[in-house]
Structures are given as C-alpha cells and as structure tokens.
mmCIF file with all atom_site columns, C-alpha atoms in Angstrom:
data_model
loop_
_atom_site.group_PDB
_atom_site.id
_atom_site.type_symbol
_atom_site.label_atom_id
_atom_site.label_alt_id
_atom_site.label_comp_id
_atom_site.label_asym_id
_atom_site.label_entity_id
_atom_site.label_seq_id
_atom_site.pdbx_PDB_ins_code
_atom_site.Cartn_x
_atom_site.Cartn_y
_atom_site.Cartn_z
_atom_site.occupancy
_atom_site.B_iso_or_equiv
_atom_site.pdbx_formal_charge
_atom_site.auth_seq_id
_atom_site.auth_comp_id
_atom_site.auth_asym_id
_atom_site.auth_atom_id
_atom_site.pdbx_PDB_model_num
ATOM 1   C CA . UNK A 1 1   ? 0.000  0.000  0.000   1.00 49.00 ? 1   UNK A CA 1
ATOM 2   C CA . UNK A 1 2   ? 2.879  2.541  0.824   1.00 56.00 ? 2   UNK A CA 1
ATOM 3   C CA . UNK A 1 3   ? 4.756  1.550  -2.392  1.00 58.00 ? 3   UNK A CA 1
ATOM 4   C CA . UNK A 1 4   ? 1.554  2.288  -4.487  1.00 62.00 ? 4   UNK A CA 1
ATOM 5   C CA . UNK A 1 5   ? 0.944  6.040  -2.275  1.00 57.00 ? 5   UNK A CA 1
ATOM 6   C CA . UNK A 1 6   ? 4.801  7.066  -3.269  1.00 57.00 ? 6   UNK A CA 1
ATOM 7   C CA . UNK A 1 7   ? 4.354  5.486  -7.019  1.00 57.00 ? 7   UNK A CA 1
ATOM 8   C CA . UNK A 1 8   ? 1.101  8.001  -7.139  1.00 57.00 ? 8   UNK A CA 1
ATOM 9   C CA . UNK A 1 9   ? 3.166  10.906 -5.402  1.00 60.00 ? 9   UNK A CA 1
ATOM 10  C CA . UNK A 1 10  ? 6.223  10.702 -7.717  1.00 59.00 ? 10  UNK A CA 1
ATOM 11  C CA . UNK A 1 11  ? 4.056  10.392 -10.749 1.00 59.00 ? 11  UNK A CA 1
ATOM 12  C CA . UNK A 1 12  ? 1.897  13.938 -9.693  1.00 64.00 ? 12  UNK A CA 1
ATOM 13  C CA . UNK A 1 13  ? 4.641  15.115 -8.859  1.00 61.00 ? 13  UNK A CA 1
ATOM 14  C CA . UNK A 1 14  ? 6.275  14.697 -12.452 1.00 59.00 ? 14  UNK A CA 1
ATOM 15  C CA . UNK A 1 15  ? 3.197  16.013 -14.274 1.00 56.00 ? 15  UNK A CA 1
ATOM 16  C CA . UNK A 1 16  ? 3.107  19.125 -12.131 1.00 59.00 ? 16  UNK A CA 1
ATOM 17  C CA . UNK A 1 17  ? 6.853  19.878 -12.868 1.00 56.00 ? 17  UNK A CA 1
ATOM 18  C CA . UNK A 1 18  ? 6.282  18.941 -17.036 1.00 53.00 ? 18  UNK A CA 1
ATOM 19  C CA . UNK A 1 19  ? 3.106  21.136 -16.796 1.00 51.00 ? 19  UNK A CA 1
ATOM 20  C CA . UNK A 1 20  ? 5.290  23.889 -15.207 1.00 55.00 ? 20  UNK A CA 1
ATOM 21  C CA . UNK A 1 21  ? 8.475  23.486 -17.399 1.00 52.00 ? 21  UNK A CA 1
ATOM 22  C CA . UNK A 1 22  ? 5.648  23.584 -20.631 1.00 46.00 ? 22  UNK A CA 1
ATOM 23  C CA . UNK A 1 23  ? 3.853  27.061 -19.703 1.00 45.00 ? 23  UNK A CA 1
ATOM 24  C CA . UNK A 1 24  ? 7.698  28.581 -18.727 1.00 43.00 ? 24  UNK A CA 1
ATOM 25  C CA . UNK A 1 25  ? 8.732  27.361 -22.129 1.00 44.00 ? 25  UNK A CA 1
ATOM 26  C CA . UNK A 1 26  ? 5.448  28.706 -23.568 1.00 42.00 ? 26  UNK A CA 1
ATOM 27  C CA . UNK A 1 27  ? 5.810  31.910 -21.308 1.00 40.00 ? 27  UNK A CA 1
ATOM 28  C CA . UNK A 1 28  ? 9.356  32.722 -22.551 1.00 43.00 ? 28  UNK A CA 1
ATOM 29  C CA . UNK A 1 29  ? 8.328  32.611 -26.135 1.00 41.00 ? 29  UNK A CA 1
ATOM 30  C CA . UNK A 1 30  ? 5.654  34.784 -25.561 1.00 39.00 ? 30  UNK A CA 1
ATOM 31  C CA . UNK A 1 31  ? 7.923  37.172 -23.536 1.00 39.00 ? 31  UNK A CA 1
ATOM 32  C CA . UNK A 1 32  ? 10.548 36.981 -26.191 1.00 40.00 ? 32  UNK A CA 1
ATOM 33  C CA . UNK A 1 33  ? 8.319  37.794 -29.499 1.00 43.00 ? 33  UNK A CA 1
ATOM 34  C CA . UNK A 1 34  ? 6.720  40.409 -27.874 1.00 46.00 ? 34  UNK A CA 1
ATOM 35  C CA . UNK A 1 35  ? 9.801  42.231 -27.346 1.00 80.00 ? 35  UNK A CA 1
ATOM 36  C CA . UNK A 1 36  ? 10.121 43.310 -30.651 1.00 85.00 ? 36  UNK A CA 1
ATOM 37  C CA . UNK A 1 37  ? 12.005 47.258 -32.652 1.00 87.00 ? 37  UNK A CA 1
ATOM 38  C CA . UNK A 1 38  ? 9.710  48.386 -34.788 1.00 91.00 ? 38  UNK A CA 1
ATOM 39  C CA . UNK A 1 39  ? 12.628 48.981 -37.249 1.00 90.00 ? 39  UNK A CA 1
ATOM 40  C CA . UNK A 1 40  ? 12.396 46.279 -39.688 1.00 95.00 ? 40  UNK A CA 1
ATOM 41  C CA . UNK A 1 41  ? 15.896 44.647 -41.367 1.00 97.00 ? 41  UNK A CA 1
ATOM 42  C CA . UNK A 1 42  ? 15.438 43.319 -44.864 1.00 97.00 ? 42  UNK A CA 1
ATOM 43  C CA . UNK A 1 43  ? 17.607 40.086 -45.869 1.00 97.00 ? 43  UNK A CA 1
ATOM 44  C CA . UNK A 1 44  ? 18.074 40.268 -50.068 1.00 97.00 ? 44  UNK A CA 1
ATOM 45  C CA . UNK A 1 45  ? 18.777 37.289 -51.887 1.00 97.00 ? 45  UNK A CA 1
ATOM 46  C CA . UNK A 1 46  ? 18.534 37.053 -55.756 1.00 95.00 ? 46  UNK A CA 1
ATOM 47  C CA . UNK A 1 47  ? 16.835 40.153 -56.097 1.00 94.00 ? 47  UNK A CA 1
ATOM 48  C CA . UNK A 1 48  ? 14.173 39.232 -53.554 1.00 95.00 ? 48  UNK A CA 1
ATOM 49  C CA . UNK A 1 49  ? 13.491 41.128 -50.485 1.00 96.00 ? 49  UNK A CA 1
ATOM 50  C CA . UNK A 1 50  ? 12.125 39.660 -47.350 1.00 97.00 ? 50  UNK A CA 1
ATOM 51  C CA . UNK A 1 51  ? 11.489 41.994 -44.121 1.00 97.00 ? 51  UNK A CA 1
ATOM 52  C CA . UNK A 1 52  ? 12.738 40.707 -40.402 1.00 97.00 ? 52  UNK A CA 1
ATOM 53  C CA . UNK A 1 53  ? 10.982 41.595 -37.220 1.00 97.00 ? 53  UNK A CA 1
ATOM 54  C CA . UNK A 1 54  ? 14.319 42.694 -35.134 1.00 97.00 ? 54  UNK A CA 1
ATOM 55  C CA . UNK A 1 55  ? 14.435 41.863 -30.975 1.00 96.00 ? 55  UNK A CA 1
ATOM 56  C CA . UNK A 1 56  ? 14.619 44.468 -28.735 1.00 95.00 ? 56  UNK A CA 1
ATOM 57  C CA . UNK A 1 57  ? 17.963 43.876 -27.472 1.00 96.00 ? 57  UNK A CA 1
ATOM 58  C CA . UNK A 1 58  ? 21.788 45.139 -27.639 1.00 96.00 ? 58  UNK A CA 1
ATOM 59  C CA . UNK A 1 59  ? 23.062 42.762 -30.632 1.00 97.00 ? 59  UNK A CA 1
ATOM 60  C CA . UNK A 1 60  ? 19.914 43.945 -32.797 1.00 97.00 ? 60  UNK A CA 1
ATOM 61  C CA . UNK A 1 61  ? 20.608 47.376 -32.045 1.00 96.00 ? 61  UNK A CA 1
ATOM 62  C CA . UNK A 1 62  ? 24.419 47.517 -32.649 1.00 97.00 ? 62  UNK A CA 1
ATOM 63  C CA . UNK A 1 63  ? 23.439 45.681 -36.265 1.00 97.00 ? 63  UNK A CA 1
ATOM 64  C CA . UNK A 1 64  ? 20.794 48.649 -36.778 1.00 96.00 ? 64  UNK A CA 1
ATOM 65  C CA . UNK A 1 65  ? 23.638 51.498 -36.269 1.00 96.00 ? 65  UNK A CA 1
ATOM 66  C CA . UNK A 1 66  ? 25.750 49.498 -38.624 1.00 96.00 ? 66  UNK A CA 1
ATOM 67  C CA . UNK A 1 67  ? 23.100 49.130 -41.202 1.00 96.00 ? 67  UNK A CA 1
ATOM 68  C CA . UNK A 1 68  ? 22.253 52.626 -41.176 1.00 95.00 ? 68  UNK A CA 1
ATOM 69  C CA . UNK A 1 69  ? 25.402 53.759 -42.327 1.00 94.00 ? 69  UNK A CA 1
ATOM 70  C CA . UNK A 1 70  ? 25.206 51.005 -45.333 1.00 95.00 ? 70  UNK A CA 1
ATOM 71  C CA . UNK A 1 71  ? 23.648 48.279 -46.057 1.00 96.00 ? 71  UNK A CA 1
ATOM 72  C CA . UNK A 1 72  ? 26.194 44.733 -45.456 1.00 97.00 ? 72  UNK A CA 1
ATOM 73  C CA . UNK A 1 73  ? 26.434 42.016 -47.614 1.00 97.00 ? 73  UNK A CA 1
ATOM 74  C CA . UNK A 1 74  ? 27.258 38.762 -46.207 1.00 97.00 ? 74  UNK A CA 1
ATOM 75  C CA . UNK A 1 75  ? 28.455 34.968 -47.939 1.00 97.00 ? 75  UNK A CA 1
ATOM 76  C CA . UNK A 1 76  ? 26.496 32.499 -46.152 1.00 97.00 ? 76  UNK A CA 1
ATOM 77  C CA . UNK A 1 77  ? 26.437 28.647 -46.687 1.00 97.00 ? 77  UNK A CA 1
ATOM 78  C CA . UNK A 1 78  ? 24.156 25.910 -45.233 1.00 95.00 ? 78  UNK A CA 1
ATOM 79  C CA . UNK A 1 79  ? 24.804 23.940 -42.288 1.00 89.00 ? 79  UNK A CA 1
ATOM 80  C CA . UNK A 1 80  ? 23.650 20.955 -40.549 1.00 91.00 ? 80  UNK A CA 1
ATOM 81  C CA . UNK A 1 81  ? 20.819 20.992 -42.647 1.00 94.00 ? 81  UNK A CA 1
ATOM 82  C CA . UNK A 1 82  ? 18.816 23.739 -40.803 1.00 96.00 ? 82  UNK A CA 1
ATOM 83  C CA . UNK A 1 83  ? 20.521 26.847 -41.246 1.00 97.00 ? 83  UNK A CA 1
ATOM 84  C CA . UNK A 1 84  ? 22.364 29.251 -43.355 1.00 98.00 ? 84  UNK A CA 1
ATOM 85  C CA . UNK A 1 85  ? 25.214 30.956 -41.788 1.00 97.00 ? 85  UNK A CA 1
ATOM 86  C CA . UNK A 1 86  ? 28.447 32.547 -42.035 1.00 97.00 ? 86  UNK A CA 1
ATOM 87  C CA . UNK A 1 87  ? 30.715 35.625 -40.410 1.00 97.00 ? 87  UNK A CA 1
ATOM 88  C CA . UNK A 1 88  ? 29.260 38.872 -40.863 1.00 97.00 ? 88  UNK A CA 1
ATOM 89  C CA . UNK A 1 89  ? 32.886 40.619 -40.631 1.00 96.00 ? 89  UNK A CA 1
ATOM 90  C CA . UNK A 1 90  ? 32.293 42.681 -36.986 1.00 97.00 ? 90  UNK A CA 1
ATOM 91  C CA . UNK A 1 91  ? 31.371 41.671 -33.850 1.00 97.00 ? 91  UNK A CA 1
ATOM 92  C CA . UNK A 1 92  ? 27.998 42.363 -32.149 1.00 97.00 ? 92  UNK A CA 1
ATOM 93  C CA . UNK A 1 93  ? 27.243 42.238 -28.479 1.00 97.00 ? 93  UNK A CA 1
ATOM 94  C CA . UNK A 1 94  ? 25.886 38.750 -27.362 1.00 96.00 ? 94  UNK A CA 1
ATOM 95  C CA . UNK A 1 95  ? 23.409 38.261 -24.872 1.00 95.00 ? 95  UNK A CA 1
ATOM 96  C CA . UNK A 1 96  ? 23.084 34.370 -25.162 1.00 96.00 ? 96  UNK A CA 1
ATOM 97  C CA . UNK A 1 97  ? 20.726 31.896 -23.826 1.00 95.00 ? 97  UNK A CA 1
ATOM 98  C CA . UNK A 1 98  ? 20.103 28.493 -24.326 1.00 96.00 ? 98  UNK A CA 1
ATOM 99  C CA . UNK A 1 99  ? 17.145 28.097 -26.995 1.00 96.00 ? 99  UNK A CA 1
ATOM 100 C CA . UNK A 1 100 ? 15.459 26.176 -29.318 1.00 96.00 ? 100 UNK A CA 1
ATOM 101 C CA . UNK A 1 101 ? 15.802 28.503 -33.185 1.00 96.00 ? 101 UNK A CA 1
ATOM 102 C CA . UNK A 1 102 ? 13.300 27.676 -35.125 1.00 97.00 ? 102 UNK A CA 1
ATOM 103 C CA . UNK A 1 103 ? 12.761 28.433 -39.009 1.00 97.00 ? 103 UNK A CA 1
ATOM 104 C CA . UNK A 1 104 ? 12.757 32.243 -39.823 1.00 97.00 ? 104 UNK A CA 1
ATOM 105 C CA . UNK A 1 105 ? 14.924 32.870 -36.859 1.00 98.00 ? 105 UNK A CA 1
ATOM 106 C CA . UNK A 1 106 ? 17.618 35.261 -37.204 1.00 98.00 ? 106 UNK A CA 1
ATOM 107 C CA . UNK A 1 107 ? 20.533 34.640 -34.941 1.00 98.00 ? 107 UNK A CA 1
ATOM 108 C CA . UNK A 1 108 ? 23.876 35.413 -34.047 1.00 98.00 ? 108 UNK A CA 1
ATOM 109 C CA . UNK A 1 109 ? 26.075 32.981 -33.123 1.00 96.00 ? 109 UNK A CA 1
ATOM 110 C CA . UNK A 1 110 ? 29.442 33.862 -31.486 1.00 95.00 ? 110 UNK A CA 1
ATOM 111 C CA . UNK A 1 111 ? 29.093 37.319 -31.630 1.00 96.00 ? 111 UNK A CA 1
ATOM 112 C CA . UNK A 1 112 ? 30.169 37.895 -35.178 1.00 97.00 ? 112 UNK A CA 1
ATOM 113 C CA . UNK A 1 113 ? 28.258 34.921 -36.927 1.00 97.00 ? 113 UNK A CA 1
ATOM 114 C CA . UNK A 1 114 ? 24.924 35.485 -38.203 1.00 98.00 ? 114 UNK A CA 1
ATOM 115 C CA . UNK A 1 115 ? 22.965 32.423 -38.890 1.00 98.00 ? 115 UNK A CA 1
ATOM 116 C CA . UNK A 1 116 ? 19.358 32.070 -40.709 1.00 98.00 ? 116 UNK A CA 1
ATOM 117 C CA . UNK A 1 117 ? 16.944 28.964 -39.490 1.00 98.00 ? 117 UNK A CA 1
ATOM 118 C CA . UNK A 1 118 ? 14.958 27.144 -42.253 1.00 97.00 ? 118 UNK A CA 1
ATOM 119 C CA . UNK A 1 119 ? 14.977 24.388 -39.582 1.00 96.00 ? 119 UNK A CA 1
ATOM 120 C CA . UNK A 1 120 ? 15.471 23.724 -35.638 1.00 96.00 ? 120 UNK A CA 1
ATOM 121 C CA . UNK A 1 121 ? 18.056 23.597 -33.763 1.00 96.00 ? 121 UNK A CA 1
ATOM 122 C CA . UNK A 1 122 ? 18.670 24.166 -29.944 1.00 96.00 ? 122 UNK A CA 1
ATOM 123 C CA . UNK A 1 123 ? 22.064 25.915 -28.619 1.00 96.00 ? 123 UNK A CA 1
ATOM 124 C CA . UNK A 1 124 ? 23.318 29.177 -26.957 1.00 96.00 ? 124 UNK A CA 1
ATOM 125 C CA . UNK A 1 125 ? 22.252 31.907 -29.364 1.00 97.00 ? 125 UNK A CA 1
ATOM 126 C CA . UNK A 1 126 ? 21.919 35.912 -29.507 1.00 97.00 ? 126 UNK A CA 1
ATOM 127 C CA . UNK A 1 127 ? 18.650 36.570 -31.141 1.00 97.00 ? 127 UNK A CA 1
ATOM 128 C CA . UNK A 1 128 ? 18.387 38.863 -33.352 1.00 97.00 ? 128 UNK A CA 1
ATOM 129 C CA . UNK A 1 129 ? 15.137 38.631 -35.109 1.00 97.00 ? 129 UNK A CA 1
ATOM 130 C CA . UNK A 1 130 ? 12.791 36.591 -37.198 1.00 97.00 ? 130 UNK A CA 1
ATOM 131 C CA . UNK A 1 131 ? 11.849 36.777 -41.394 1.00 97.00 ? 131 UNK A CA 1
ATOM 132 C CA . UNK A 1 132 ? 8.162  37.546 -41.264 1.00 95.00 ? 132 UNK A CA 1
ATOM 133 C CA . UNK A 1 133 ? 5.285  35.344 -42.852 1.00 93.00 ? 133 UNK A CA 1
ATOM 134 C CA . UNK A 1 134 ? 7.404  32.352 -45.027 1.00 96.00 ? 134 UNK A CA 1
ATOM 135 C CA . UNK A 1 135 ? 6.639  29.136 -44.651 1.00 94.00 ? 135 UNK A CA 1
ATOM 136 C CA . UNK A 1 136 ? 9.113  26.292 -43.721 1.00 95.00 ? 136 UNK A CA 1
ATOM 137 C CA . UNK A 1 137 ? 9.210  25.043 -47.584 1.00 95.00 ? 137 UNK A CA 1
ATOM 138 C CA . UNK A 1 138 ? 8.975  28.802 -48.367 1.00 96.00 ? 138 UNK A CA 1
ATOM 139 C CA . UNK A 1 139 ? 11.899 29.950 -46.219 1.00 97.00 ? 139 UNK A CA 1
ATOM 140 C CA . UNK A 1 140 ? 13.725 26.495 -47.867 1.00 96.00 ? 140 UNK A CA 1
ATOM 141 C CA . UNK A 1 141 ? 13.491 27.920 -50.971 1.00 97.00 ? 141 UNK A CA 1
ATOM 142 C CA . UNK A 1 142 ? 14.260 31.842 -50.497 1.00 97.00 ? 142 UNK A CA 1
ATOM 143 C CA . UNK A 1 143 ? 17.461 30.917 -48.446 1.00 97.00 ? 143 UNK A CA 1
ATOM 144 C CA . UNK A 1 144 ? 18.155 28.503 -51.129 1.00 97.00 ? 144 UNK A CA 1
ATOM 145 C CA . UNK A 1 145 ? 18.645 25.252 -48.356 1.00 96.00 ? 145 UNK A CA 1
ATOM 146 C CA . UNK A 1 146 ? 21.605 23.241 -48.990 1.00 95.00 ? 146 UNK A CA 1
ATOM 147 C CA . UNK A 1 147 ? 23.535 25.578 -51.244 1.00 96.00 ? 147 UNK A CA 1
ATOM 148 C CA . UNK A 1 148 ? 27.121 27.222 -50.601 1.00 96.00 ? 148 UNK A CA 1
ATOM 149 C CA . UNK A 1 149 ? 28.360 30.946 -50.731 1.00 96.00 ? 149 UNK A CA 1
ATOM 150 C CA . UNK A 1 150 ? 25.467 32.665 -51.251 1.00 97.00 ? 150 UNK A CA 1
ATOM 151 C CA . UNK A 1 151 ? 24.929 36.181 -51.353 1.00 97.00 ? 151 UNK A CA 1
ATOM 152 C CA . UNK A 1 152 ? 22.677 37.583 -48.555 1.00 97.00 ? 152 UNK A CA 1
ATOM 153 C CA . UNK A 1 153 ? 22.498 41.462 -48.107 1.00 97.00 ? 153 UNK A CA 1
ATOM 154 C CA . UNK A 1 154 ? 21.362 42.957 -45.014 1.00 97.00 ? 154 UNK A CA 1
ATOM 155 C CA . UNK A 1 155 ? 19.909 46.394 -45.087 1.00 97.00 ? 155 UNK A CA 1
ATOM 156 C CA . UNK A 1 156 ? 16.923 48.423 -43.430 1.00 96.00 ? 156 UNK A CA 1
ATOM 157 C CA . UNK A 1 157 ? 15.242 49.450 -46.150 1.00 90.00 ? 157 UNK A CA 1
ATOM 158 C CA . UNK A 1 158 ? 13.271 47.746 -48.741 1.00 82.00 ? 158 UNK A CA 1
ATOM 159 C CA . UNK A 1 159 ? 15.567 47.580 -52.168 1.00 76.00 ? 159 UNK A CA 1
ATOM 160 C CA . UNK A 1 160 ? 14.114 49.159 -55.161 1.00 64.00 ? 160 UNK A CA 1
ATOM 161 C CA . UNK A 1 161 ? 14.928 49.097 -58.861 1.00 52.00 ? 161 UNK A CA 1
ATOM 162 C CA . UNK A 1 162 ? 14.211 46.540 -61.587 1.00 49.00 ? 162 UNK A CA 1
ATOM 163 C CA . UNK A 1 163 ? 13.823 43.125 -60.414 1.00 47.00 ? 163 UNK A CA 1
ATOM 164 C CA . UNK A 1 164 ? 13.516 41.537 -63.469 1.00 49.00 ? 164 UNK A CA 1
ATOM 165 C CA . UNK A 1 165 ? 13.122 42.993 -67.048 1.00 49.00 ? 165 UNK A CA 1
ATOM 166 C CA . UNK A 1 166 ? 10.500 42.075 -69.501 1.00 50.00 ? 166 UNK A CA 1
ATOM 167 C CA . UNK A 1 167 ? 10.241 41.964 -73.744 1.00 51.00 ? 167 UNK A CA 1
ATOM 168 C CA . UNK A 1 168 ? 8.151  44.470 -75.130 1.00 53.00 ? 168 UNK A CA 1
ATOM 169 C CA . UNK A 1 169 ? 5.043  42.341 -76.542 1.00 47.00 ? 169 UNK A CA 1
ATOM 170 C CA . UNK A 1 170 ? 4.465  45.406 -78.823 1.00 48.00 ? 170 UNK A CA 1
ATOM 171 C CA . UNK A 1 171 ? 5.259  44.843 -82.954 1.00 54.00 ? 171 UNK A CA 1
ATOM 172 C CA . UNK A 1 172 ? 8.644  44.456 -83.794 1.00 60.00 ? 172 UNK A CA 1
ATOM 173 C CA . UNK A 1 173 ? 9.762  48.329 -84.847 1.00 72.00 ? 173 UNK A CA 1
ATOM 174 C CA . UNK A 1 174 ? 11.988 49.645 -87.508 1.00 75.00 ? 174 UNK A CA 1
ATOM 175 C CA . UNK A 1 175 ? 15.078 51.902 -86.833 1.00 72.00 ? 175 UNK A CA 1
ATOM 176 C CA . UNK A 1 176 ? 17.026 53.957 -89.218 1.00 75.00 ? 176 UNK A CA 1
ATOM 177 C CA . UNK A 1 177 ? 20.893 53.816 -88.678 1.00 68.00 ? 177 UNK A CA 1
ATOM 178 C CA . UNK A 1 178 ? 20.726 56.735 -87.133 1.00 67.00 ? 178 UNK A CA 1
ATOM 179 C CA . UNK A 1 179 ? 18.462 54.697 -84.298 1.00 68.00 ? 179 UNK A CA 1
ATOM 180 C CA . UNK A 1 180 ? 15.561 57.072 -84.591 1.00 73.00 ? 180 UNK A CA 1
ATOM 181 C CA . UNK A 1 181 ? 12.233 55.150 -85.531 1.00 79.00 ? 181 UNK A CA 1
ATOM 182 C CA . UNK A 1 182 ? 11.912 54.131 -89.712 1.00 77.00 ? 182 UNK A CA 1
ATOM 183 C CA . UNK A 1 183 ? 8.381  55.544 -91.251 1.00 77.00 ? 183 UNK A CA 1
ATOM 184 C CA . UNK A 1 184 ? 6.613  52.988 -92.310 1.00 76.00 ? 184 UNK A CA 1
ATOM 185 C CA . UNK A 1 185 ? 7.680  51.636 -95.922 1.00 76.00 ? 185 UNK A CA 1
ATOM 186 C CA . UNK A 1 186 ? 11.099 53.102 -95.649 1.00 74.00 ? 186 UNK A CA 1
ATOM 187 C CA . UNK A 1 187 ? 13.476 51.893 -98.176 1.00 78.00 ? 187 UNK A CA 1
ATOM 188 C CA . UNK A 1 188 ? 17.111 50.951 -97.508 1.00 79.00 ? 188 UNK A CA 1
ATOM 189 C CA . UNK A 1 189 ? 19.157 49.808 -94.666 1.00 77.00 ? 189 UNK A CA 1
ATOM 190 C CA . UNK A 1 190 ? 17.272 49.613 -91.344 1.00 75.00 ? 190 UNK A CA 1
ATOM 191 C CA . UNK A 1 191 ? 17.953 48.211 -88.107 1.00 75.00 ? 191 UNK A CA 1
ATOM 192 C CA . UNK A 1 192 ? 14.948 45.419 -87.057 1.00 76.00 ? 192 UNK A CA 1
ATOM 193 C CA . UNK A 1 193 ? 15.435 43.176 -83.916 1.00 73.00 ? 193 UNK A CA 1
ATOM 194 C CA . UNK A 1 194 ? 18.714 44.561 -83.733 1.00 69.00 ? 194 UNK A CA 1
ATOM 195 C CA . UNK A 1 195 ? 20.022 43.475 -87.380 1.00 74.00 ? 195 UNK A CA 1
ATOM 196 C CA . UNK A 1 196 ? 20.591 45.432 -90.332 1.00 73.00 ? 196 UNK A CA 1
ATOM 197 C CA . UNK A 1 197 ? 18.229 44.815 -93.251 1.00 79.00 ? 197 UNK A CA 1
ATOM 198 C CA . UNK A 1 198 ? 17.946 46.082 -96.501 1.00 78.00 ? 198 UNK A CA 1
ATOM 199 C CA . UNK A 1 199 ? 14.315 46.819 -97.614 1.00 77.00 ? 199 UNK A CA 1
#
C-alpha cells in the first residue's frame, strides 16, 4: 500500500513539474516575441526582399547602427541541414541563452556569426530577429537550403529598382541607322530586332 501512495506521489509530482516546465517554455516565447524594434531589417537574396521583425535587445541594435550607415552584404552557406550561416565581418554584443531557433529565426552565433533557421536547432544563441510570414518550404526555398556561398544582403530598407526585365510584346519596330524610328515603308538599310536589313 505505501509503495503504491509514493508510485502516485512521484508520478503527480512529475506532471506538475512537465506542466510547469511547458507554460515557462510557452511563457518565454511569448515574452521573447513580444519584445520586438519596430525597425524592420530586410535580408536580399537574388533580387528578392524579405522583411525581419528585429528583438529588442543590444546585438539587434548595434546591427541597426551598422546598417544605417550602409547596407552589409554577407556569404552564407548551409549547415547541418537547418541553417544558413556565415561571419558577418564585426562583432555584435551577445546576450546568449540556451534556446530552441526555429525556421525564420535570425541569430547570431558567437558574436560575429549570423545564422538564418529554415529548420530547428537548440544551442546558446543571440537573437536577433525573425523573417516575417514564409513558410518552412517557403523559407527552404528563399534561403536557397543546402547551397554554398550565397549572397545575402542585409539592409533596413526595402531595395528598389528593376527586379527583373521584360520583352516588349508590342510589334517588332523599324530603326534607321541613325536609331531614330523608320516611317513605315522606308526603303534601304534599317535596323529590325537589332540586325541590319535592306528593304
């Protein structure tokens, strides 16, 4: 009868400390998204622009005064099958704890490594923020998973320009040597697609 009391004991007692353990876990991810800049970092790969939520904390900050003076491109390669990383060049100050990164997480990693989760891993980390609204199989692809040396530019604001340039569906139009547009019927050397012809 007493063996079957302290059997019931230890086993309450377990589930109160898992329950416990599970709303601190729960609690601390809470605490740490909502401690958010309201600065946004974008991470540019290939032409495409993603924003990042930044933390509230020292390392984020430090990589927002650097980014404000220019924007930093970094070579990054994947890693252990969850992560892109690589050095960013300077040091940052850490304020690690022991974590779980999850995809879209943003991290720095010995104070001068930045590291981008399309997967999980647990470790001592610096977070610094989190890519907003991609999917796991979404994130795969934009960080291009399981690829070397690839180009990743950090900057704070949102890169503009031509992404990607597009034909002219319009007729195919006549030039005259000169380059100025051909009237219509125009006899003699003109310039069509780029080549000479003679009409």
């Amino acid at each position: 009868m007493k063996k079957s009391v302290f059997v019931h004991l230890f086993f309450t007692a377990a589930v109160t400390l898992l329950l416990m353990s599970c709303h601190s876990e729960e609690a601390q991810a809470q605490h740490t998204t909502s401690q958010t800049m309201s600065q946004k970092m974008y991470i540019t790969i290939d032409g495409r622009a993603e924003p990042v939520t930044l933390a509230a904390n020292s390392a984020a900050r430090a990589l927002v005064e650097r980014l404000q003076a220019a924007p930093v491109t970094v070579v990054l390669s994947s890693s252990g099958g969850f992560e892109i990383w690589g050095g960013l060049g300077f040091s940052l100050p850490t304020s690690n704890e022991q974590m779980t990164a999850r995809p879209g997480d943003v991290i720095l990693y010995s104070g001068s490594n930045i590291c981008i989760f399309y997967g999980t891993n647990s470790w001592s980390y610096t977070r610094l923020g989190h890519v907003d609204g991609l999917s796991e199989s979404e994130l795969r692809s934009f960080l291009k998973a399981g690829e070397k040396d690839i180009s990743v530019t950090l900057s704070l604001s949102q890169p503009t320009g031509i992404s990607q340039a597009r034909a002219d569906d319009s007729a195919s139009r006549l030039y005259t040597l000169q380059g100025t547009p051909a009237r219509e019927g125009a006899k003699g050397m003109v310039i069509s697609n780029g080549k000479k012809i003679s009409r």
